[in-house]
CSV table of C-alpha atoms and ligand atoms in Angstrom, one decimal:
chain,number,residue,atom,x,y,z
A,9,UNK,CA,28.5,-58.0,-9.8
A,10,UNK,CA,30.4,-57.0,-6.2
A,11,UNK,CA,32.4,-59.8,-4.4
A,12,UNK,CA,30.8,-59.4,-1.2
A,13,UNK,CA,32.8,-62.3,0.8
A,14,UNK,CA,35.7,-60.0,-0.1
A,15,UNK,CA,35.1,-57.6,1.4
A,16,UNK,CA,33.9,-56.6,5.7
A,17,UNK,CA,30.2,-56.0,5.1
A,18,UNK,CA,30.9,-52.6,7.4
A,19,UNK,CA,28.5,-48.9,6.3
A,20,UNK,CA,31.4,-47.5,4.7
A,21,UNK,CA,31.6,-50.7,2.1
A,22,UNK,CA,28.0,-51.0,2.0
A,23,UNK,CA,27.3,-46.8,1.5
A,24,UNK,CA,29.7,-46.9,-1.4
A,25,UNK,CA,27.4,-49.8,-2.4
A,26,UNK,CA,24.9,-48.1,-1.7
A,27,UNK,CA,25.8,-44.7,-3.6
A,28,UNK,CA,26.8,-46.0,-6.3
A,29,UNK,CA,23.3,-47.5,-7.0
A,30,UNK,CA,20.9,-44.7,-6.2
A,31,UNK,CA,23.2,-41.1,-6.2
A,32,UNK,CA,21.4,-39.8,-8.9
A,33,UNK,CA,19.0,-38.7,-8.8
A,34,UNK,CA,18.3,-38.6,-4.3
A,35,UNK,CA,14.9,-40.3,-3.6
A,36,UNK,CA,13.3,-37.3,-2.1
A,37,UNK,CA,14.8,-33.3,-2.6
A,38,UNK,CA,14.7,-32.0,0.8
A,39,UNK,CA,14.6,-28.4,-0.8
A,40,UNK,CA,11.2,-29.0,-2.2
A,41,UNK,CA,9.0,-31.4,-0.4
A,42,UNK,CA,7.4,-30.0,2.6
A,43,UNK,CA,5.9,-31.6,6.2
A,44,UNK,CA,1.9,-31.8,7.7
A,45,UNK,CA,1.1,-32.7,11.0
A,46,UNK,CA,-1.9,-35.8,11.8
A,47,UNK,CA,-3.2,-35.5,15.1
A,48,UNK,CA,-3.7,-39.0,16.4
A,49,UNK,CA,-4.1,-37.8,20.2
A,50,UNK,CA,-4.4,-35.5,22.6
A,51,UNK,CA,-1.1,-33.5,22.4
A,52,UNK,CA,0.5,-36.6,19.8
A,53,UNK,CA,1.5,-35.5,17.0
A,54,UNK,CA,2.7,-37.5,13.7
A,55,UNK,CA,4.9,-34.8,10.8
A,56,UNK,CA,4.8,-36.4,7.5
A,57,UNK,CA,5.9,-35.8,3.9
A,58,UNK,CA,2.2,-33.7,2.2
A,59,UNK,CA,2.6,-35.7,-0.2
A,60,UNK,CA,2.2,-39.7,2.0
A,61,UNK,CA,-1.3,-39.6,1.4
A,62,UNK,CA,-0.8,-40.4,-2.5
A,63,UNK,CA,2.4,-41.7,-2.6
A,64,UNK,CA,2.8,-44.2,0.0
A,65,UNK,CA,0.8,-46.6,-1.4
A,66,UNK,CA,2.9,-46.3,-4.9
A,67,UNK,CA,6.4,-47.8,-3.0
A,68,UNK,CA,7.3,-43.8,-3.9
A,69,UNK,CA,10.8,-42.8,-1.4
A,70,UNK,CA,8.9,-40.2,0.7
A,71,UNK,CA,10.9,-37.8,3.4
A,72,UNK,CA,11.7,-38.8,7.3
A,73,UNK,CA,8.9,-37.9,9.3
A,74,UNK,CA,8.7,-37.0,12.8
A,75,UNK,CA,6.6,-37.2,16.2
A,76,UNK,CA,6.1,-34.0,18.2
A,77,UNK,CA,3.8,-35.2,22.1
A,78,UNK,CA,2.8,-31.5,23.5
A,79,UNK,CA,2.5,-32.6,27.7
A,80,UNK,CA,2.3,-30.2,30.6
A,81,UNK,CA,5.6,-28.9,31.1
A,82,UNK,CA,7.3,-28.7,27.8
A,83,UNK,CA,7.2,-30.7,23.9
A,84,UNK,CA,9.2,-33.3,23.0
A,85,UNK,CA,10.0,-33.7,18.8
A,86,UNK,CA,10.8,-36.6,18.0
A,87,UNK,CA,14.1,-35.8,15.0
A,88,UNK,CA,15.0,-33.2,13.4
A,89,UNK,CA,15.3,-33.5,10.7
A,90,UNK,CA,18.1,-33.0,8.0
A,91,UNK,CA,18.1,-29.3,7.2
A,92,UNK,CA,17.2,-25.9,8.3
A,93,UNK,CA,14.2,-25.6,5.6
A,94,UNK,CA,12.4,-28.9,7.0
A,95,UNK,CA,13.6,-28.1,10.4
A,96,UNK,CA,12.3,-24.8,10.7
A,97,UNK,CA,8.8,-26.9,8.8
A,98,UNK,CA,8.7,-28.7,12.1
A,99,UNK,CA,8.8,-25.6,14.5
A,100,UNK,CA,6.1,-23.6,12.6
A,101,UNK,CA,4.5,-27.0,12.7
A,102,UNK,CA,4.9,-27.5,16.8
A,103,UNK,CA,4.5,-23.6,17.2
A,104,UNK,CA,1.1,-24.3,15.2
A,105,UNK,CA,-0.8,-26.2,18.3
A,106,UNK,CA,1.3,-25.1,20.8
A,107,UNK,CA,2.6,-22.4,22.8
A,108,UNK,CA,4.7,-24.2,25.5
A,109,UNK,CA,8.5,-24.5,24.2
A,110,UNK,CA,10.8,-27.9,23.1
A,111,UNK,CA,12.0,-29.0,26.3
A,112,UNK,CA,13.4,-32.9,24.3
A,113,UNK,CA,14.4,-33.7,21.5
A,114,UNK,CA,15.8,-37.5,20.3
A,115,UNK,CA,17.2,-38.8,17.4
A,116,UNK,CA,15.9,-42.7,16.9
A,117,UNK,CA,19.5,-42.7,14.6
A,118,UNK,CA,22.7,-41.3,13.7
A,119,UNK,CA,21.1,-41.3,10.3
A,120,UNK,CA,21.2,-37.3,9.0
A,121,UNK,CA,18.2,-36.9,8.0
A,122,UNK,CA,17.0,-37.7,11.1
A,123,UNK,CA,19.4,-35.9,13.6
A,124,UNK,CA,21.9,-33.5,11.2
A,125,UNK,CA,19.6,-30.5,12.5
A,126,UNK,CA,20.4,-30.9,15.9
A,127,UNK,CA,22.2,-28.0,15.6
A,128,UNK,CA,19.7,-25.6,15.1
A,129,UNK,CA,18.2,-26.8,18.5
A,130,UNK,CA,18.1,-24.0,21.2
A,131,UNK,CA,20.7,-24.0,23.9
A,132,UNK,CA,18.5,-25.0,26.5
A,133,UNK,CA,16.8,-27.9,24.5
A,134,UNK,CA,18.0,-31.7,25.7
A,135,UNK,CA,19.2,-34.0,22.8
A,136,UNK,CA,18.3,-37.8,23.6
A,137,UNK,CA,21.0,-40.2,21.5
A,138,UNK,CA,21.6,-43.8,22.2
A,139,UNK,CA,25.3,-44.4,23.0
A,140,UNK,CA,26.7,-45.7,20.1
A,141,UNK,CA,24.7,-42.6,17.6
A,142,UNK,CA,26.6,-40.2,19.8
A,143,UNK,CA,30.1,-41.9,19.3
A,144,UNK,CA,28.9,-42.4,15.7
A,145,UNK,CA,28.9,-39.0,15.2
A,146,UNK,CA,31.7,-38.1,16.8
A,147,UNK,CA,33.6,-39.4,15.2
A,148,UNK,CA,31.9,-40.2,11.4
A,149,UNK,CA,30.5,-37.0,11.3
A,150,UNK,CA,32.6,-35.9,8.2
A,151,UNK,CA,32.4,-38.6,6.2
A,152,UNK,CA,28.8,-39.5,6.6
A,153,UNK,CA,27.7,-36.0,5.4
A,154,UNK,CA,30.0,-36.4,2.3
A,155,UNK,CA,27.5,-39.5,2.5
A,156,UNK,CA,25.0,-37.8,2.4
A,157,UNK,CA,25.5,-34.8,0.0
A,158,UNK,CA,26.4,-37.9,-2.2
A,159,UNK,CA,22.8,-40.1,-1.9
A,160,UNK,CA,20.4,-36.6,-1.6
A,161,UNK,CA,22.6,-33.3,-3.5
A,162,UNK,CA,24.8,-30.9,-2.9
A,163,UNK,CA,23.0,-27.4,-2.1
A,164,UNK,CA,20.3,-29.9,0.7
A,165,UNK,CA,21.4,-27.7,2.9
A,166,UNK,CA,23.5,-31.0,4.5
A,167,UNK,CA,26.6,-28.4,4.6
A,168,UNK,CA,25.5,-26.4,7.0
A,169,UNK,CA,25.8,-29.2,9.1
A,170,UNK,CA,28.0,-29.0,12.5
A,171,UNK,CA,27.6,-32.6,14.1
A,172,UNK,CA,25.6,-32.4,18.0
A,173,UNK,CA,25.5,-34.8,20.6
A,174,UNK,CA,22.8,-35.7,23.0
A,175,UNK,CA,22.8,-34.8,26.7
A,176,UNK,CA,21.1,-37.6,27.2
A,177,UNK,CA,22.6,-40.8,26.6
A,178,UNK,CA,20.6,-44.4,26.1
A,179,UNK,CA,23.0,-47.3,26.6
A,180,UNK,CA,22.9,-51.2,24.4
A,181,UNK,CA,19.7,-52.2,25.0
A,182,UNK,CA,18.2,-50.1,27.9
A,183,UNK,CA,15.7,-46.9,28.1
A,184,UNK,CA,13.6,-44.3,29.5
A,185,UNK,CA,10.5,-43.4,30.5
A,186,UNK,CA,10.8,-39.3,30.3
A,187,UNK,CA,8.4,-37.3,32.6
A,188,UNK,CA,6.6,-34.3,30.8
A,189,UNK,CA,4.0,-33.7,33.2
A,190,UNK,CA,1.0,-35.2,32.2
A,191,UNK,CA,2.2,-37.6,29.6
A,192,UNK,CA,5.0,-40.7,29.8
A,193,UNK,CA,6.8,-41.6,26.5
A,194,UNK,CA,9.4,-44.5,26.6
A,195,UNK,CA,12.4,-44.6,24.2
A,196,UNK,CA,13.9,-47.6,24.2
A,197,UNK,CA,16.2,-50.1,22.2
A,198,UNK,CA,15.0,-52.3,21.2
A,199,UNK,CA,18.1,-54.1,20.1
A,200,UNK,CA,20.1,-53.9,16.4
A,201,UNK,CA,17.6,-52.4,14.4
A,202,UNK,CA,19.4,-51.3,11.6
A,203,UNK,CA,22.3,-49.0,13.1
A,204,UNK,CA,23.2,-49.8,16.3
A,205,UNK,CA,22.2,-47.4,17.3
A,206,UNK,CA,18.3,-47.5,17.4
A,207,UNK,CA,15.7,-45.7,19.7
A,208,UNK,CA,11.9,-45.8,19.6
A,209,UNK,CA,10.2,-44.1,20.4
A,210,UNK,CA,6.5,-45.1,22.5
A,211,UNK,CA,4.0,-42.4,23.5
A,212,UNK,CA,3.0,-44.4,26.4
A,213,UNK,CA,-1.2,-43.5,26.4
A,214,UNK,CA,-1.9,-43.3,23.1
A,215,UNK,CA,-0.3,-45.5,22.2
A,216,UNK,CA,1.8,-44.1,19.0
A,217,UNK,CA,4.6,-45.9,18.0
A,218,UNK,CA,7.6,-44.8,15.8
A,219,UNK,CA,10.3,-46.9,14.7
A,220,UNK,CA,12.3,-44.7,13.0
A,221,UNK,CA,14.7,-45.6,9.7
A,222,UNK,CA,14.3,-49.6,11.0
A,223,UNK,CA,11.0,-49.2,10.0
A,224,UNK,CA,11.0,-47.0,6.6
A,225,UNK,CA,7.2,-47.7,5.5
A,226,UNK,CA,4.6,-50.3,5.7
A,227,UNK,CA,3.2,-52.2,2.4
A,228,UNK,CA,5.2,-52.0,-0.1
A,229,UNK,CA,7.9,-49.9,1.4
A,230,UNK,CA,11.2,-52.1,2.4
A,231,UNK,CA,13.9,-51.9,5.3
A,232,UNK,CA,17.5,-50.9,4.8
A,233,UNK,CA,20.4,-53.5,5.3
A,234,UNK,CA,23.1,-50.6,5.7
A,235,UNK,CA,25.0,-52.9,7.8
A,236,UNK,CA,24.3,-56.1,7.7
A,237,UNK,CA,22.7,-58.1,10.6
A,238,UNK,CA,19.8,-59.4,9.1
A,239,UNK,CA,19.0,-61.8,11.9
A,240,UNK,CA,19.5,-59.4,14.6
A,241,UNK,CA,17.0,-57.3,12.4
A,242,UNK,CA,14.5,-59.8,12.2
A,243,UNK,CA,14.6,-60.7,16.1
A,244,UNK,CA,14.4,-57.3,17.0
A,245,UNK,CA,11.1,-56.2,15.3
A,246,UNK,CA,9.9,-59.5,16.0
A,247,UNK,CA,10.9,-58.1,19.9
A,248,UNK,CA,9.0,-54.4,18.7
A,249,UNK,CA,5.9,-56.6,17.7
A,250,UNK,CA,5.0,-58.4,20.5
A,251,UNK,CA,5.3,-55.3,22.4
A,252,UNK,CA,3.0,-53.4,21.4
A,253,UNK,CA,-0.5,-54.2,22.2
A,254,UNK,CA,-3.2,-54.7,18.6
A,255,UNK,CA,-4.3,-51.9,18.5
A,256,UNK,CA,-0.6,-49.2,18.4
A,257,UNK,CA,-0.5,-46.6,15.8
A,258,UNK,CA,2.6,-46.9,14.3
A,259,UNK,CA,5.0,-44.2,12.8
A,260,UNK,CA,7.4,-45.2,10.6
A,261,UNK,CA,10.5,-44.3,9.5
A,262,UNK,CA,9.7,-42.5,6.6
A,263,UNK,CA,5.5,-42.0,5.7
A,264,UNK,CA,2.5,-41.9,6.8
A,265,UNK,CA,1.0,-43.0,10.5
A,266,UNK,CA,-0.3,-47.6,9.8
A,267,UNK,CA,-0.8,-49.9,12.7
A,268,UNK,CA,1.0,-52.9,13.7
A,269,UNK,CA,1.0,-54.6,10.1
A,270,UNK,CA,3.5,-51.5,9.1
A,271,UNK,CA,5.8,-54.2,11.1
A,272,UNK,CA,4.6,-57.7,10.5
A,273,UNK,CA,5.3,-56.4,6.6
A,274,UNK,CA,8.7,-55.7,6.9
A,275,UNK,CA,9.1,-59.2,9.6
A,276,UNK,CA,7.8,-61.6,6.7
A,277,UNK,CA,10.0,-59.3,3.7
A,278,UNK,CA,12.9,-60.3,5.9
A,279,UNK,CA,12.0,-63.6,7.1
A,280,UNK,CA,11.4,-64.8,3.2
A,281,UNK,CA,15.1,-63.5,2.8
A,282,UNK,CA,16.8,-65.6,5.2
A,283,UNK,CA,14.8,-68.9,4.0
A,284,UNK,CA,15.7,-68.1,0.5
A,285,UNK,CA,19.8,-67.1,1.2
A,286,UNK,CA,19.6,-69.7,3.8
A,287,UNK,CA,18.5,-72.0,0.9
A,288,UNK,CA,20.8,-71.0,-1.6
A,289,UNK,CA,24.0,-71.4,0.6
A,290,UNK,CA,22.8,-74.8,1.2
A,291,UNK,CA,22.6,-75.2,-2.4
A,292,UNK,CA,26.1,-74.3,-2.7
A,293,UNK,CA,25.1,-71.4,-5.0
A,294,UNK,CA,27.7,-68.2,-5.5
A,295,UNK,CA,26.1,-64.6,-4.8
A,296,UNK,CA,26.0,-64.1,-7.6
A,297,UNK,CA,24.3,-66.7,-8.7
A,298,UNK,CA,21.5,-66.2,-5.5
A,299,UNK,CA,20.7,-62.3,-6.6
A,300,UNK,CA,19.3,-64.3,-9.5
A,301,UNK,CA,17.9,-66.9,-8.1
A,302,UNK,CA,16.0,-64.9,-5.4
A,303,UNK,CA,13.8,-62.3,-6.9
A,304,UNK,CA,11.5,-62.1,-4.2
A,305,UNK,CA,8.6,-60.1,-7.1
A,306,UNK,CA,5.7,-60.2,-5.3
A,307,UNK,CA,7.5,-57.3,-3.3
A,308,UNK,CA,8.1,-54.9,-6.7
A,309,UNK,CA,5.9,-52.6,-5.2
A,310,UNK,CA,8.5,-50.6,-3.7
A,311,UNK,CA,10.4,-48.3,-5.9
A,312,UNK,CA,14.0,-48.4,-4.8
A,313,UNK,CA,13.2,-52.1,-4.9
A,314,UNK,CA,15.9,-52.7,-8.3
A,315,UNK,CA,18.7,-52.0,-5.4
A,316,UNK,CA,17.7,-52.0,-1.3
A,317,UNK,CA,17.2,-55.8,-2.3
A,318,UNK,CA,19.4,-57.6,-4.9
A,319,UNK,CA,21.9,-55.0,-4.4
A,320,UNK,CA,21.7,-53.9,-0.6
A,321,UNK,CA,19.3,-56.8,1.6
A,322,UNK,CA,20.2,-60.3,-1.0
A,323,UNK,CA,24.5,-59.7,-0.8
A,324,UNK,CA,23.5,-58.8,3.3
A,325,UNK,CA,22.1,-61.2,4.0
A,326,UNK,CA,24.5,-64.1,2.2
A,327,UNK,CA,27.5,-62.2,4.0
A,328,UNK,CA,26.0,-62.7,7.1
A,329,UNK,CA,24.2,-66.5,6.3
A,330,UNK,CA,27.4,-68.0,5.0
A,331,UNK,CA,29.9,-67.0,7.8
B,11,ZN,ZN1,15.6,-41.6,7.6
């Protein structure tokens, strides 16, 4: 096992650990998955993997989710997908519900499965990103696409991706309200949630929130602390939970629309990781001993549990809480 104490827990180091863990086979295949659309409210749609109804409950990793909000003035896309194939499916779904033009596309993070197809948008579509996402794409795009190819496979359309940064940038801890005519959409940084450039999108009247990857899925899915920061992530998820009304709909980054319980499940998991890893540190356990002790088998329902929990989240928590 890697001695995490000797490493700086940067995205690059964790990326290496993760790709070693999940390189083969990819968690889902961007050449074969298909997207379907679900109407949540008038002009408000979730898009997700068409296997989700069957497989989400089994904890199987699913393709990226997206959103379509149709206002009087045009369409807002929430995330643009990883490759041309999935982008074209998303556009076909837009055209199946409206003939209004796409005016805006928001990326919930820099993660390629949420943003690589930006380059296929018409030039007049305004892309909305967190300022840190824009900065990341400017500085790391080439490395990031290589990492994504190592995880999602060659020939999945990642090779064709072209870096495309935002036209409208949202600063840390800030938000904007986008006016689509008859609908107002809040696009907000609630705080560090996975990348430090995390935007959540809230259709205010319909009470629908798209979370992006900080909430991969509800139960039995688990969060991925790819860049560490367990404590900040927990604070942010609690803030999101408190923000939402009790009847809100939550669309996770890779699953079916759910409700606030999807966020609560992730909060409960991270709270338990924090408690148990802190206890191990207080008892002077090494990382290896902590990984062996903090098994949390009640969360094994997630198909990627064996790397996301012992190989990623526990070491990330151990590193942070030891400081
Ligand atoms: Zn994702």
